[in-house]
Amino acid sequence: MLNNLYEKLVANIDRILNFFQVEYTNYNEKRRGICPVHMGDNQSAFVLYPNGMWKCWSNGCDSLYGPSIFGLIRGLLSRTKPTSKKETINWCYNFLQERQENISYDLNRQWIKINHVFTKNISNTTSNLTKIVENLQIPSSYYLKLGYSKEVLQKYKIGLCLDKTSDMYNRSVFPIYNDINLIGYAGRSINEKCDKCNLYHDAECPLPHPAYAKWRYSKGFLAGNWFFNFHEAKKHINQYSSCILCEGQADVLRLEDIGIHTALGLFGCDITDNQRLLLERLNCLNIILALDNDKAGEAAKQKLTEKLQNTYNISYLTFSGKDVGETSINELRDSYNASYSRYS
């Protein structure tokens, strides 16, 4: 029922952005700028795709309100007062001056379903994915220097892109799969963060641009629809009825290094409705949270616990490093054994 409304909103996206006074720049058919929901200072945190899906890379606002245009509008409305899903739909009908349909169905289920309807095509039509992966220098020298094993890097085909025509140039690329197929990739800059401009580059400070972000994703890939490592981890999760939720891809690889095969990468520090649906497909009863040891990680741990504790048994992987990737293998193994022993 929401499909027709959704399509009309996308056709009027410029009117909607102007109404909320959202500032943005156009880049490769996408709109980018400061996130208009939480109003941070990252000039490329907000991405709005041509089909109405959006992403907030710095604060995860799309996870909080929903990754579709409905979620964006809900987030914008909630800047002044908390707005429910039903109130958001009512606003959309009024804004378009459309006759409102009777919302007698399960709105929560429809809200989630609409995300799949409008994202399945862009996940499946990302071009030249295989070509990018085939031309990587595997294993990634960047991650070898950080102590990751050659075997795990080769298993996951993590390699350096040296193609100057690619948007992944000078990045260590992580191929991303759904249940079976390659659907996208993420690239980590091999440069470190500049203290002056907070961008990742190796020369003079550039103007803000996605090319200088720490992480970059393939065109059309929406991180909130999948987990990193879902294709490999699902059989082990079904076997042990447990999984580990990590923030990043490198965290998953570190756990693989010590023989832990149930780790899923969130592509951030929150879990989306679509990712929760993926978990529901698995025989998962227990979740171990392995989030970064910083303020954002602590806040995410509390938020995820609140979201998941009524469905799963929750425990925590404790470690002394900044994140899983910067923690010694022996310490991680001991902490995992202590957490997992609760359920065995």
Short mmCIF file of C-alpha atoms in Angstrom, two decimals:
data_model
loop_
_atom_site.label_atom_id
_atom_site.label_comp_id
_atom_site.label_asym_id
_atom_site.label_seq_id
_atom_site.Cartn_x
_atom_site.Cartn_y
_atom_site.Cartn_z
CA MET A 1 0.00 0.00 0.00
CA LEU A 2 2.87 2.36 0.66
CA ASN A 3 4.57 1.78 -2.70
CA ASN A 4 2.58 4.43 -4.61
CA LEU A 5 3.11 6.98 -1.84
CA TYR A 6 6.82 6.18 -1.77
CA GLU A 7 7.22 6.72 -5.52
CA LYS A 8 5.43 10.07 -5.35
CA LEU A 9 7.70 11.20 -2.52
CA VAL A 10 10.79 10.28 -4.53
CA ALA A 11 9.43 12.25 -7.50
CA ASN A 12 9.07 15.26 -5.18
CA ILE A 13 12.33 14.85 -3.29
CA ASP A 14 13.61 18.32 -4.19
CA ARG A 15 10.44 19.91 -2.82
CA ILE A 16 10.82 17.94 0.39
CA LEU A 17 14.47 18.88 0.85
CA ASN A 18 13.68 22.53 0.18
CA PHE A 19 10.82 22.44 2.67
CA PHE A 20 13.19 21.25 5.41
CA GLN A 21 15.97 23.58 4.17
CA VAL A 22 18.39 20.71 3.61
CA GLU A 23 21.69 21.79 2.07
CA TYR A 24 23.47 19.30 -0.19
CA THR A 25 25.66 18.87 -3.25
CA ASN A 26 25.06 16.50 -6.17
CA TYR A 27 27.66 13.81 -6.71
CA ASN A 28 27.31 10.80 -9.06
CA GLU A 29 23.49 10.91 -9.00
CA LYS A 30 23.52 11.10 -5.20
CA ARG A 31 22.96 14.03 -2.85
CA ARG A 32 25.59 14.52 -0.15
CA GLY A 33 26.12 16.88 2.74
CA ILE A 34 25.93 17.32 6.50
CA CYS A 35 23.32 14.99 8.00
CA PRO A 36 20.15 17.12 8.19
CA VAL A 37 18.78 15.04 11.06
CA HIS A 38 21.45 15.27 13.74
CA MET A 39 23.27 18.24 12.13
CA GLY A 40 26.87 17.13 12.63
CA ASP A 41 29.94 18.67 11.01
CA ASN A 42 30.91 15.89 8.58
CA GLN A 43 30.41 17.35 5.10
CA SER A 44 29.86 13.94 3.48
CA ALA A 45 28.05 12.04 6.25
CA PHE A 46 24.62 12.29 4.58
CA VAL A 47 23.98 10.37 1.36
CA LEU A 48 20.60 10.34 -0.41
CA TYR A 49 20.29 7.84 -3.26
CA PRO A 50 18.17 8.37 -6.40
CA ASN A 51 15.62 5.78 -5.25
CA GLY A 52 14.94 7.59 -1.96
CA MET A 53 17.10 5.46 0.33
CA TRP A 54 19.55 7.37 2.54
CA LYS A 55 22.45 6.90 4.91
CA CYS A 56 23.99 8.84 7.80
CA TRP A 57 27.54 7.55 8.10
CA SER A 58 28.52 9.50 11.22
CA ASN A 59 25.61 8.99 13.62
CA GLY A 60 23.52 6.17 12.16
CA CYS A 61 20.36 8.30 11.93
CA ASP A 62 19.06 6.07 9.14
CA SER A 63 19.19 3.12 11.56
CA LEU A 64 17.25 5.08 14.16
CA TYR A 65 14.49 6.37 11.87
CA GLY A 66 14.62 3.99 8.89
CA PRO A 67 16.74 3.89 5.68
CA SER A 68 13.94 4.81 3.26
CA ILE A 69 12.58 8.25 2.39
CA PHE A 70 9.91 7.65 5.03
CA GLY A 71 12.67 7.35 7.64
CA LEU A 72 14.40 10.48 6.39
CA ILE A 73 11.18 12.48 6.64
CA ARG A 74 10.52 11.04 10.09
CA GLY A 75 14.00 12.09 11.19
CA LEU A 76 13.53 15.59 9.81
CA LEU A 77 10.17 15.97 11.53
CA SER A 78 11.65 14.66 14.79
CA ARG A 79 14.12 17.54 14.92
CA THR A 80 11.36 19.61 16.54
CA LYS A 81 9.37 16.88 18.29
CA PRO A 82 9.38 13.06 18.38
CA THR A 83 7.33 11.77 15.43
CA SER A 84 5.81 8.30 15.06
CA LYS A 85 5.69 6.26 11.87
CA LYS A 86 1.96 6.87 11.52
CA GLU A 87 2.39 10.61 12.01
CA THR A 88 5.10 10.54 9.33
CA ILE A 89 2.78 8.83 6.84
CA ASN A 90 0.04 11.36 7.62
CA TRP A 91 2.48 14.21 6.98
CA CYS A 92 3.47 12.70 3.63
CA TYR A 93 -0.13 12.53 2.42
CA ASN A 94 -0.76 16.10 3.56
CA PHE A 95 2.42 17.42 1.97
CA LEU A 96 1.56 15.85 -1.38
CA GLN A 97 -2.09 16.88 -0.97
CA GLU A 98 -3.09 13.30 -1.66
CA ARG A 99 -6.18 11.55 -0.44
CA GLN A 100 -5.09 9.43 2.50
CA GLU A 101 -5.63 5.68 2.42
CA ASN A 102 -6.91 3.87 5.47
CA ILE A 103 -3.85 2.56 7.32
CA SER A 104 -5.44 -0.60 8.62
CA TYR A 105 -2.51 -2.94 7.97
CA ASP A 106 0.52 -3.68 10.16
CA LEU A 107 2.42 -0.44 9.65
CA ASN A 108 5.63 -1.68 11.29
CA ARG A 109 5.80 -4.67 8.94
CA GLN A 110 5.03 -2.50 5.90
CA TRP A 111 7.65 0.03 7.00
CA ILE A 112 10.31 -2.71 6.98
CA LYS A 113 9.02 -4.34 3.79
CA ILE A 114 9.22 -1.10 1.82
CA ASN A 115 12.98 -1.02 2.43
CA HIS A 116 13.42 -4.36 0.65
CA VAL A 117 11.18 -3.37 -2.25
CA PHE A 118 13.24 -0.31 -3.08
CA THR A 119 16.73 -1.63 -2.26
CA LYS A 120 16.81 -5.08 -3.82
CA ASN A 121 17.47 -3.74 -7.29
CA ILE A 122 20.41 -1.49 -6.42
CA SER A 123 22.05 -4.26 -4.40
CA ASN A 124 21.81 -6.63 -7.34
CA THR A 125 22.77 -4.27 -10.16
CA THR A 126 26.03 -2.78 -8.87
CA SER A 127 28.30 -2.89 -11.90
CA ASN A 128 31.82 -4.32 -12.36
CA LEU A 129 31.96 -5.86 -8.88
CA THR A 130 33.73 -9.00 -10.01
CA LYS A 131 36.19 -7.01 -12.10
CA ILE A 132 37.24 -4.92 -9.10
CA VAL A 133 37.85 -7.98 -6.92
CA GLU A 134 39.73 -9.86 -9.65
CA ASN A 135 42.21 -6.99 -10.01
CA LEU A 136 43.05 -6.61 -6.31
CA GLN A 137 46.51 -7.32 -4.97
CA ILE A 138 45.64 -10.04 -2.46
CA PRO A 139 46.45 -10.20 0.42
CA SER A 140 46.29 -6.58 1.47
CA SER A 141 49.75 -5.36 2.49
CA TYR A 142 48.08 -2.77 4.75
CA TYR A 143 46.40 -5.42 6.90
CA LEU A 144 49.41 -7.75 6.79
CA LYS A 145 51.41 -4.97 8.47
CA LEU A 146 48.70 -4.71 11.14
CA GLY A 147 49.20 -8.38 12.00
CA TYR A 148 46.27 -10.01 10.19
CA SER A 149 47.03 -13.46 8.84
CA LYS A 150 47.71 -14.07 5.17
CA GLU A 151 45.33 -17.04 5.23
CA VAL A 152 42.30 -15.07 6.44
CA LEU A 153 42.99 -12.17 4.07
CA GLN A 154 43.17 -14.60 1.16
CA LYS A 155 40.02 -16.42 2.29
CA TYR A 156 38.04 -13.17 2.24
CA LYS A 157 39.89 -11.79 -0.82
CA ILE A 158 40.98 -8.62 0.99
CA GLY A 159 43.36 -6.79 -1.30
CA LEU A 160 44.76 -3.44 -2.40
CA CYS A 161 43.25 -1.61 -5.36
CA LEU A 162 45.85 0.14 -7.52
CA ASP A 163 43.53 1.02 -10.41
CA LYS A 164 43.70 4.83 -10.61
CA THR A 165 40.38 4.93 -12.50
CA SER A 166 38.55 3.18 -9.66
CA ASP A 167 36.84 4.88 -6.71
CA MET A 168 38.64 2.25 -4.59
CA TYR A 169 42.13 3.40 -5.63
CA ASN A 170 44.63 3.16 -2.74
CA ARG A 171 42.14 1.32 -0.58
CA SER A 172 42.12 -2.12 0.98
CA VAL A 173 38.94 -3.60 -0.44
CA PHE A 174 36.55 -5.94 1.40
CA PRO A 175 34.15 -7.83 -0.91
CA ILE A 176 30.64 -8.08 0.54
CA TYR A 177 28.22 -10.94 -0.13
CA ASN A 178 24.57 -11.69 0.58
CA ASP A 179 23.71 -15.34 1.14
CA ILE A 180 25.71 -16.36 -1.94
CA ASN A 181 26.49 -13.56 -4.39
CA LEU A 182 28.88 -10.62 -4.42
CA ILE A 183 26.72 -7.50 -3.90
CA GLY A 184 29.22 -4.77 -3.11
CA TYR A 185 32.51 -3.90 -1.52
CA ALA A 186 33.95 -1.58 1.12
CA GLY A 187 37.33 0.11 0.84
CA ARG A 188 39.48 1.28 3.76
CA SER A 189 41.92 4.06 2.91
CA ILE A 190 45.54 2.98 3.29
CA ASN A 191 46.27 6.51 4.54
CA GLU A 192 45.80 7.52 8.14
CA LYS A 193 43.69 10.36 9.49
CA CYS A 194 45.13 13.86 9.06
CA ASP A 195 45.27 15.83 12.32
CA LYS A 196 44.60 19.09 10.48
CA CYS A 197 41.57 18.28 8.31
CA ASN A 198 40.39 14.91 9.72
CA LEU A 199 40.47 13.41 6.21
CA TYR A 200 42.53 10.44 4.99
CA HIS A 201 45.15 11.49 2.45
CA ASP A 202 48.90 11.47 1.76
CA ALA A 203 49.55 14.99 0.41
CA GLU A 204 48.28 18.50 1.09
CA CYS A 205 44.92 18.80 2.82
CA PRO A 206 42.20 18.47 0.16
CA LEU A 207 38.66 19.79 0.05
CA PRO A 208 36.07 17.48 1.67
CA HIS A 209 35.24 14.67 -0.73
CA PRO A 210 34.19 11.00 -0.41
CA ALA A 211 37.56 10.02 -1.93
CA TYR A 212 39.24 11.07 1.33
CA ALA A 213 36.89 9.31 3.75
CA LYS A 214 38.18 6.47 5.91
CA TRP A 215 35.71 4.02 4.39
CA ARG A 216 34.04 4.07 1.00
CA TYR A 217 31.40 1.73 -0.40
CA SER A 218 30.58 0.63 -3.92
CA LYS A 219 27.93 2.58 -5.78
CA GLY A 220 24.40 1.61 -4.77
CA PHE A 221 25.39 -0.59 -1.82
CA LEU A 222 23.33 0.03 1.31
CA ALA A 223 25.18 -1.24 4.35
CA GLY A 224 22.06 -1.48 6.52
CA ASN A 225 20.61 -4.29 4.42
CA TRP A 226 23.30 -6.88 5.22
CA PHE A 227 26.03 -7.90 7.61
CA PHE A 228 29.65 -8.31 6.64
CA ASN A 229 30.44 -12.06 6.71
CA PHE A 230 26.80 -13.20 6.68
CA HIS A 231 27.51 -15.70 3.88
CA GLU A 232 30.31 -17.42 5.83
CA ALA A 233 29.02 -17.07 9.39
CA LYS A 234 25.42 -18.23 8.97
CA LYS A 235 26.20 -21.96 9.00
CA HIS A 236 28.30 -21.61 12.15
CA ILE A 237 25.67 -19.45 13.85
CA ASN A 238 23.04 -22.09 13.09
CA GLN A 239 25.36 -24.76 14.53
CA TYR A 240 26.24 -22.96 17.77
CA SER A 241 23.06 -20.86 18.17
CA SER A 242 25.27 -17.85 18.88
CA CYS A 243 26.84 -14.92 17.06
CA ILE A 244 29.15 -11.99 17.75
CA LEU A 245 28.16 -8.52 16.55
CA CYS A 246 31.10 -6.25 15.69
CA GLU A 247 31.22 -2.72 14.37
CA GLY A 248 33.60 -3.23 11.46
CA GLN A 249 34.90 -5.63 8.87
CA ALA A 250 38.42 -5.74 10.31
CA ASP A 251 36.99 -6.86 13.68
CA VAL A 252 35.43 -9.86 11.98
CA LEU A 253 38.77 -10.80 10.39
CA ARG A 254 40.59 -10.58 13.73
CA LEU A 255 38.11 -13.02 15.25
CA GLU A 256 38.52 -15.30 12.23
CA ASP A 257 42.25 -15.27 12.96
CA ILE A 258 41.59 -17.03 16.26
CA GLY A 259 39.12 -19.51 14.81
CA ILE A 260 35.88 -17.75 15.73
CA HIS A 261 33.56 -18.05 12.73
CA THR A 262 30.30 -16.61 14.09
CA ALA A 263 31.13 -12.90 13.82
CA LEU A 264 28.97 -10.45 11.85
CA GLY A 265 29.99 -6.90 10.95
CA LEU A 266 27.33 -4.22 11.42
CA PHE A 267 28.99 -1.63 9.14
CA GLY A 268 28.62 0.74 12.07
CA CYS A 269 27.48 0.79 15.68
CA ASP A 270 23.75 0.12 15.38
CA ILE A 271 21.53 -2.59 13.96
CA THR A 272 18.85 -1.87 11.36
CA ASP A 273 15.42 -3.43 10.97
CA ASN A 274 16.66 -5.25 7.87
CA GLN A 275 19.61 -6.73 9.76
CA ARG A 276 17.31 -7.88 12.54
CA LEU A 277 15.21 -9.69 9.94
CA LEU A 278 18.35 -11.46 8.75
CA LEU A 279 19.09 -12.60 12.31
CA GLU A 280 15.56 -13.93 12.62
CA ARG A 281 16.29 -16.29 9.72
CA LEU A 282 19.04 -17.97 11.73
CA ASN A 283 18.99 -20.33 14.68
CA CYS A 284 20.50 -17.65 16.91
CA LEU A 285 19.64 -17.53 20.60
CA ASN A 286 22.72 -15.82 22.04
CA ILE A 287 24.48 -12.62 20.98
CA ILE A 288 27.89 -11.44 22.15
CA LEU A 289 28.45 -7.71 21.59
CA ALA A 290 32.02 -6.75 20.64
CA LEU A 291 31.89 -2.99 20.20
CA ASP A 292 34.68 -0.41 20.34
CA ASN A 293 36.09 0.81 23.65
CA ASP A 294 35.09 4.44 23.20
CA LYS A 295 32.18 6.70 24.05
CA ALA A 296 30.29 5.81 20.86
CA GLY A 297 30.88 2.10 21.47
CA GLU A 298 29.56 2.27 25.02
CA ALA A 299 26.45 4.12 23.85
CA ALA A 300 25.97 1.58 21.07
CA LYS A 301 26.33 -1.30 23.53
CA GLN A 302 23.50 0.11 25.63
CA LYS A 303 21.32 0.79 22.61
CA LEU A 304 21.82 -2.68 21.11
CA THR A 305 21.19 -4.34 24.46
CA GLU A 306 17.87 -2.50 24.78
CA LYS A 307 16.87 -3.51 21.24
CA LEU A 308 17.87 -7.18 21.45
CA GLN A 309 17.58 -8.32 25.07
CA ASN A 310 13.94 -9.34 24.81
CA THR A 311 14.74 -11.74 21.96
CA TYR A 312 18.30 -12.93 22.64
CA ASN A 313 20.60 -13.69 25.54
CA ILE A 314 23.14 -10.84 25.57
CA SER A 315 26.73 -10.88 26.80
CA TYR A 316 29.80 -8.77 26.08
CA LEU A 317 33.29 -9.37 24.74
CA THR A 318 35.66 -7.39 26.95
CA PHE A 319 39.14 -6.37 25.82
CA SER A 320 41.76 -3.72 26.57
CA GLY A 321 42.39 -2.46 23.04
CA LYS A 322 40.59 0.38 21.31
CA ASP A 323 38.67 -2.20 19.27
CA VAL A 324 38.75 -5.91 18.49
CA GLY A 325 41.26 -5.37 15.69
CA GLU A 326 43.79 -3.74 18.03
CA THR A 327 43.56 -6.40 20.74
CA SER A 328 45.92 -9.36 21.09
CA ILE A 329 44.78 -12.75 19.90
CA ASN A 330 45.32 -14.40 23.30
CA GLU A 331 43.25 -11.78 25.13
CA LEU A 332 40.41 -12.08 22.60
CA ARG A 333 40.40 -15.86 22.84
CA ASP A 334 40.22 -15.80 26.65
CA SER A 335 37.44 -13.20 26.63
CA TYR A 336 35.43 -15.11 24.03
CA ASN A 337 35.72 -18.39 25.95
CA ALA A 338 34.48 -16.63 29.10
CA SER A 339 31.50 -15.11 27.25
CA TYR A 340 30.56 -18.25 25.33
CA SER A 341 30.83 -20.51 28.39
CA ARG A 342 27.65 -18.87 29.69
CA TYR A 343 25.67 -20.63 26.97
CA SER A 344 27.45 -23.97 26.71
#
